[in-house]
CSV table of C-alpha atoms in Angstrom, one decimal:
chain,number,residue,atom,x,y,z
A,803,UNK,CA,139.2,62.2,91.1
A,804,UNK,CA,136.2,63.9,89.6
A,805,UNK,CA,135.1,62.8,86.2
A,806,UNK,CA,134.3,64.0,83.6
A,807,UNK,CA,135.0,67.6,84.8
A,808,UNK,CA,138.7,67.4,85.2
A,809,UNK,CA,139.2,65.2,82.2
A,810,UNK,CA,137.0,67.4,80.0
A,811,UNK,CA,138.7,70.6,81.2
A,812,UNK,CA,142.2,69.2,80.5
A,813,UNK,CA,141.2,67.8,77.2
A,814,UNK,CA,139.6,71.1,76.1
A,815,UNK,CA,142.7,73.1,77.3
A,816,UNK,CA,144.9,70.8,75.3
A,817,UNK,CA,142.6,71.0,72.3
A,818,UNK,CA,142.8,74.8,72.5
A,819,UNK,CA,146.6,74.8,72.5
A,820,UNK,CA,146.7,72.4,69.6
A,821,UNK,CA,144.1,74.5,67.7
A,822,UNK,CA,146.2,77.7,68.2
A,823,UNK,CA,149.3,76.1,66.9
A,824,UNK,CA,147.4,74.4,64.0
A,825,UNK,CA,145.8,77.7,63.0
A,826,UNK,CA,149.2,79.5,63.0
A,827,UNK,CA,150.6,76.8,60.7
A,828,UNK,CA,147.6,77.0,58.4
A,829,UNK,CA,147.8,80.8,58.2
A,830,UNK,CA,151.5,80.6,57.4
A,831,UNK,CA,150.8,78.1,54.6
A,832,UNK,CA,148.0,80.4,53.4
A,833,UNK,CA,150.2,83.4,53.2
A,834,UNK,CA,152.9,81.4,51.5
A,835,UNK,CA,150.6,80.2,48.8
A,836,UNK,CA,149.4,83.8,48.2
A,837,UNK,CA,152.9,85.1,48.0
A,838,UNK,CA,154.6,82.4,46.0
A,839,UNK,CA,151.6,81.1,44.0
A,840,UNK,CA,147.9,81.7,43.4
A,841,UNK,CA,145.4,81.5,46.2
A,842,UNK,CA,141.9,80.8,45.0
A,843,UNK,CA,140.4,78.4,47.7
A,844,UNK,CA,140.0,78.2,51.4
A,845,UNK,CA,143.1,76.6,52.9
A,846,UNK,CA,141.3,76.0,56.2
A,847,UNK,CA,138.8,73.8,54.3
A,848,UNK,CA,141.7,71.5,53.2
A,849,UNK,CA,143.3,71.7,56.7
A,850,UNK,CA,140.2,70.5,58.5
A,851,UNK,CA,141.0,66.9,57.3
A,852,UNK,CA,143.6,66.8,60.1
A,853,UNK,CA,141.3,67.6,63.1
A,854,UNK,CA,139.2,64.5,62.4
A,855,UNK,CA,142.3,62.3,63.2
A,856,UNK,CA,142.8,64.4,66.4
A,857,UNK,CA,139.2,63.6,67.4
A,858,UNK,CA,139.8,59.9,66.6
A,859,UNK,CA,142.9,59.7,68.9
A,860,UNK,CA,141.0,61.7,71.6
A,861,UNK,CA,138.6,58.8,71.6
A,862,UNK,CA,141.4,56.3,71.7
A,863,UNK,CA,143.0,58.1,74.7
A,864,UNK,CA,139.7,58.1,76.6
A,865,UNK,CA,139.8,54.3,76.7
A,866,UNK,CA,143.5,53.5,76.6
A,867,UNK,CA,144.7,56.1,79.1
A,868,UNK,CA,141.7,57.1,81.2
A,869,UNK,CA,139.6,53.9,81.6
A,870,UNK,CA,142.2,52.1,83.7
A,871,UNK,CA,143.2,55.2,85.5
A,872,UNK,CA,139.7,56.1,86.7
A,873,UNK,CA,138.6,52.6,87.5
A,874,UNK,CA,141.8,52.2,89.5
A,875,UNK,CA,140.7,55.3,91.5
A,876,UNK,CA,137.3,54.0,92.4
A,877,UNK,CA,135.0,54.5,89.4
A,878,UNK,CA,132.9,51.5,88.4
A,879,UNK,CA,132.8,50.6,84.7
A,880,UNK,CA,129.2,51.7,84.6
A,881,UNK,CA,130.0,55.1,86.0
A,882,UNK,CA,132.9,55.5,83.6
A,883,UNK,CA,130.8,54.5,80.6
A,884,UNK,CA,128.0,57.0,81.5
A,885,UNK,CA,130.4,59.8,82.2
A,886,UNK,CA,132.5,59.1,79.1
A,887,UNK,CA,129.4,59.5,77.0
A,888,UNK,CA,128.9,62.9,78.6
A,889,UNK,CA,132.5,63.8,77.8
A,890,UNK,CA,132.0,62.8,74.1
A,891,UNK,CA,128.7,64.8,74.0
A,892,UNK,CA,130.5,68.0,75.2
A,893,UNK,CA,133.9,67.5,73.6
A,894,UNK,CA,132.6,67.1,70.0
A,895,UNK,CA,130.8,70.4,69.9
A,896,UNK,CA,133.8,72.2,71.5
A,897,UNK,CA,136.0,70.9,68.7
A,898,UNK,CA,133.4,71.9,66.1
A,899,UNK,CA,133.3,75.4,67.6
A,900,UNK,CA,137.1,75.7,67.1
A,901,UNK,CA,136.7,74.7,63.5
A,902,UNK,CA,134.0,77.4,63.0
A,903,UNK,CA,136.3,79.9,64.6
A,904,UNK,CA,139.0,79.0,62.2
A,905,UNK,CA,136.8,79.6,59.2
A,906,UNK,CA,135.7,83.0,60.6
A,907,UNK,CA,139.3,84.1,61.2
A,908,UNK,CA,140.2,82.9,57.7
A,909,UNK,CA,137.3,84.8,56.3
A,910,UNK,CA,138.5,88.0,58.0
A,911,UNK,CA,142.0,87.5,56.6
A,912,UNK,CA,140.8,86.8,53.1
A,913,UNK,CA,138.5,89.9,53.1
A,914,UNK,CA,141.4,92.1,54.3
A,915,UNK,CA,143.8,90.8,51.8
A,916,UNK,CA,141.2,90.6,48.9
A,917,UNK,CA,141.6,86.8,48.3
A,918,UNK,CA,138.8,84.6,47.1
A,919,UNK,CA,137.7,82.1,49.7
A,920,UNK,CA,136.1,79.4,47.5
A,921,UNK,CA,135.2,76.0,48.8
A,922,UNK,CA,136.7,73.1,46.8
A,923,UNK,CA,134.3,70.4,48.1
A,924,UNK,CA,130.6,70.0,48.7
A,925,UNK,CA,129.4,70.8,52.2
A,926,UNK,CA,126.2,71.3,54.1
A,927,UNK,CA,127.1,75.0,54.0
A,928,UNK,CA,127.6,77.2,50.9
A,929,UNK,CA,129.7,79.7,52.7
A,930,UNK,CA,132.3,79.5,55.5
A,931,UNK,CA,130.3,82.3,57.3
A,932,UNK,CA,127.2,80.1,57.5
A,933,UNK,CA,128.0,79.3,61.1
A,934,UNK,CA,125.1,77.0,62.1
A,935,UNK,CA,125.6,74.6,59.2
A,936,UNK,CA,129.4,74.7,59.5
A,937,UNK,CA,129.0,73.8,63.2
A,938,UNK,CA,126.5,71.1,62.5
A,939,UNK,CA,128.6,69.4,59.8
A,940,UNK,CA,131.7,69.2,61.9
A,941,UNK,CA,129.8,68.3,65.0
A,942,UNK,CA,128.4,65.1,63.3
A,943,UNK,CA,131.8,64.4,61.8
A,944,UNK,CA,133.6,64.7,65.2
A,945,UNK,CA,131.0,62.6,66.9
A,946,UNK,CA,131.6,59.8,64.4
A,947,UNK,CA,135.4,59.9,64.6
A,948,UNK,CA,135.5,60.1,68.4
A,949,UNK,CA,133.2,57.1,69.0
A,950,UNK,CA,135.1,55.2,66.3
A,951,UNK,CA,138.3,55.8,68.4
A,952,UNK,CA,136.7,54.7,71.6
A,953,UNK,CA,135.3,51.5,70.1
A,954,UNK,CA,138.6,50.4,68.4
A,955,UNK,CA,140.6,51.4,71.5
A,956,UNK,CA,138.3,49.3,73.7
A,957,UNK,CA,138.7,46.3,71.4
A,958,UNK,CA,142.5,46.6,71.3
A,959,UNK,CA,142.6,47.1,75.1
A,960,UNK,CA,140.6,44.0,75.8
A,961,UNK,CA,141.8,41.7,73.0
A,962,UNK,CA,145.2,43.3,72.0
A,963,UNK,CA,145.9,41.9,68.5
A,964,UNK,CA,142.4,40.7,68.2
A,965,UNK,CA,141.4,44.4,68.1
A,966,UNK,CA,142.4,44.4,64.5
A,967,UNK,CA,139.0,42.9,63.7
A,968,UNK,CA,137.4,46.1,65.1
A,969,UNK,CA,139.0,48.3,62.4
A,970,UNK,CA,136.4,47.6,59.7
A,971,UNK,CA,133.6,48.4,62.2
A,972,UNK,CA,135.4,51.5,63.2
A,973,UNK,CA,135.6,52.6,59.6
A,974,UNK,CA,131.9,51.8,59.3
A,975,UNK,CA,131.1,54.2,62.1
A,976,UNK,CA,133.1,56.9,60.3
A,977,UNK,CA,131.4,56.2,57.0
A,978,UNK,CA,128.0,56.3,58.7
A,979,UNK,CA,128.8,59.7,60.2
A,980,UNK,CA,130.1,61.1,56.9
A,981,UNK,CA,127.2,59.7,55.0
A,982,UNK,CA,124.8,61.6,57.3
A,983,UNK,CA,126.2,64.9,56.0
A,984,UNK,CA,126.7,63.7,52.4
A,985,UNK,CA,130.3,64.7,52.2
A,986,UNK,CA,133.4,63.1,50.7
A,987,UNK,CA,135.2,60.6,52.9
A,988,UNK,CA,139.0,60.9,52.8
A,989,UNK,CA,141.1,58.2,54.4
A,990,UNK,CA,144.8,57.3,53.6
A,991,UNK,CA,144.8,56.1,50.0
A,992,UNK,CA,141.0,56.1,50.0
A,993,UNK,CA,138.7,58.8,48.7
A,994,UNK,CA,135.1,58.4,47.6
A,995,UNK,CA,131.9,60.5,47.6
A,996,UNK,CA,129.1,59.7,50.0
A,997,UNK,CA,126.7,62.3,48.7
A,998,UNK,CA,123.0,61.8,48.7
A,999,UNK,CA,120.5,62.5,45.9
A,1000,UNK,CA,119.1,65.6,47.7
A,1001,UNK,CA,120.6,67.8,50.3
A,1002,UNK,CA,119.9,66.3,53.8
A,1003,UNK,CA,117.8,68.4,56.2
A,1004,UNK,CA,119.2,69.7,59.4
A,1005,UNK,CA,117.1,67.2,61.4
A,1006,UNK,CA,118.2,64.3,59.2
A,1007,UNK,CA,121.9,65.3,59.7
A,1008,UNK,CA,121.5,65.7,63.4
A,1009,UNK,CA,119.6,62.4,63.7
A,1010,UNK,CA,122.3,60.6,61.8
A,1011,UNK,CA,125.1,62.1,64.0
A,1012,UNK,CA,123.3,61.3,67.2
A,1013,UNK,CA,122.4,57.8,66.0
A,1014,UNK,CA,126.0,57.1,64.9
A,1015,UNK,CA,127.4,58.3,68.3
A,1016,UNK,CA,124.9,56.3,70.3
A,1017,UNK,CA,125.7,53.2,68.2
A,1018,UNK,CA,129.5,53.7,68.7
A,1019,UNK,CA,129.1,54.2,72.4
A,1020,UNK,CA,126.9,51.2,72.8
A,1021,UNK,CA,129.5,49.1,70.9
A,1022,UNK,CA,132.2,50.4,73.2
A,1023,UNK,CA,130.2,49.7,76.3
A,1024,UNK,CA,129.6,46.1,75.2
A,1025,UNK,CA,133.4,45.6,75.3
A,1026,UNK,CA,134.3,47.6,78.5
A,1027,UNK,CA,131.4,46.6,80.7
A,1028,UNK,CA,133.3,43.8,82.2
A,1029,UNK,CA,136.8,44.3,80.9
A,1030,UNK,CA,139.6,43.3,83.3
A,1031,UNK,CA,142.3,45.9,84.0
A,1032,UNK,CA,145.5,45.2,82.2
A,1033,UNK,CA,148.9,45.5,83.6
A,1034,UNK,CA,150.5,48.4,81.7
A,1035,UNK,CA,153.9,46.7,81.9
A,1036,UNK,CA,152.6,43.5,80.3
């Protein structure tokens, strides 16, 4: 089995299918709000809270499903760790590009229908059409959520119930990534601003995202470097 090419291709194909279905649902909700209520804001902006969880569980699947599979087929743990890092580095920008596409398609719809596409929350970008900054914001966000997923999944795979202790650290990785872009963190029953005094520069945001992802991958590697394969039936 070749890795990460086949894994990455299958993950991207699945992400594309999920994005198409997700975009269709969001568009239906948008039209419904416009017909039965008053549409004043970008619905896609609110909907982008969901893909972060998709990124998290993509990171979980990389460890829980693919780590034992690829090691059982001849990969060493070191090879898997290095190639998993490559997959994260390519998968996060692909997800970010899909989010950018969603904003652009929504902009087209809003312009045709004459609806105002206002943003309800602070972002790096002032307009959904500011493609580079939209891409950068979600890139950093997805990097943080994916590595948080890999780290927590590695802890649960190795220590089972003991993996619960990894959750605060996983949340810390997410907070670090969100703080890099100065946005508002939204978790179940939790919502608080992480804004900075001044708008972060592109280099600061990018450095924060790369640093967060490297930290998360290093934490994951410290767990899986000598992890024994677990019987899936156990």
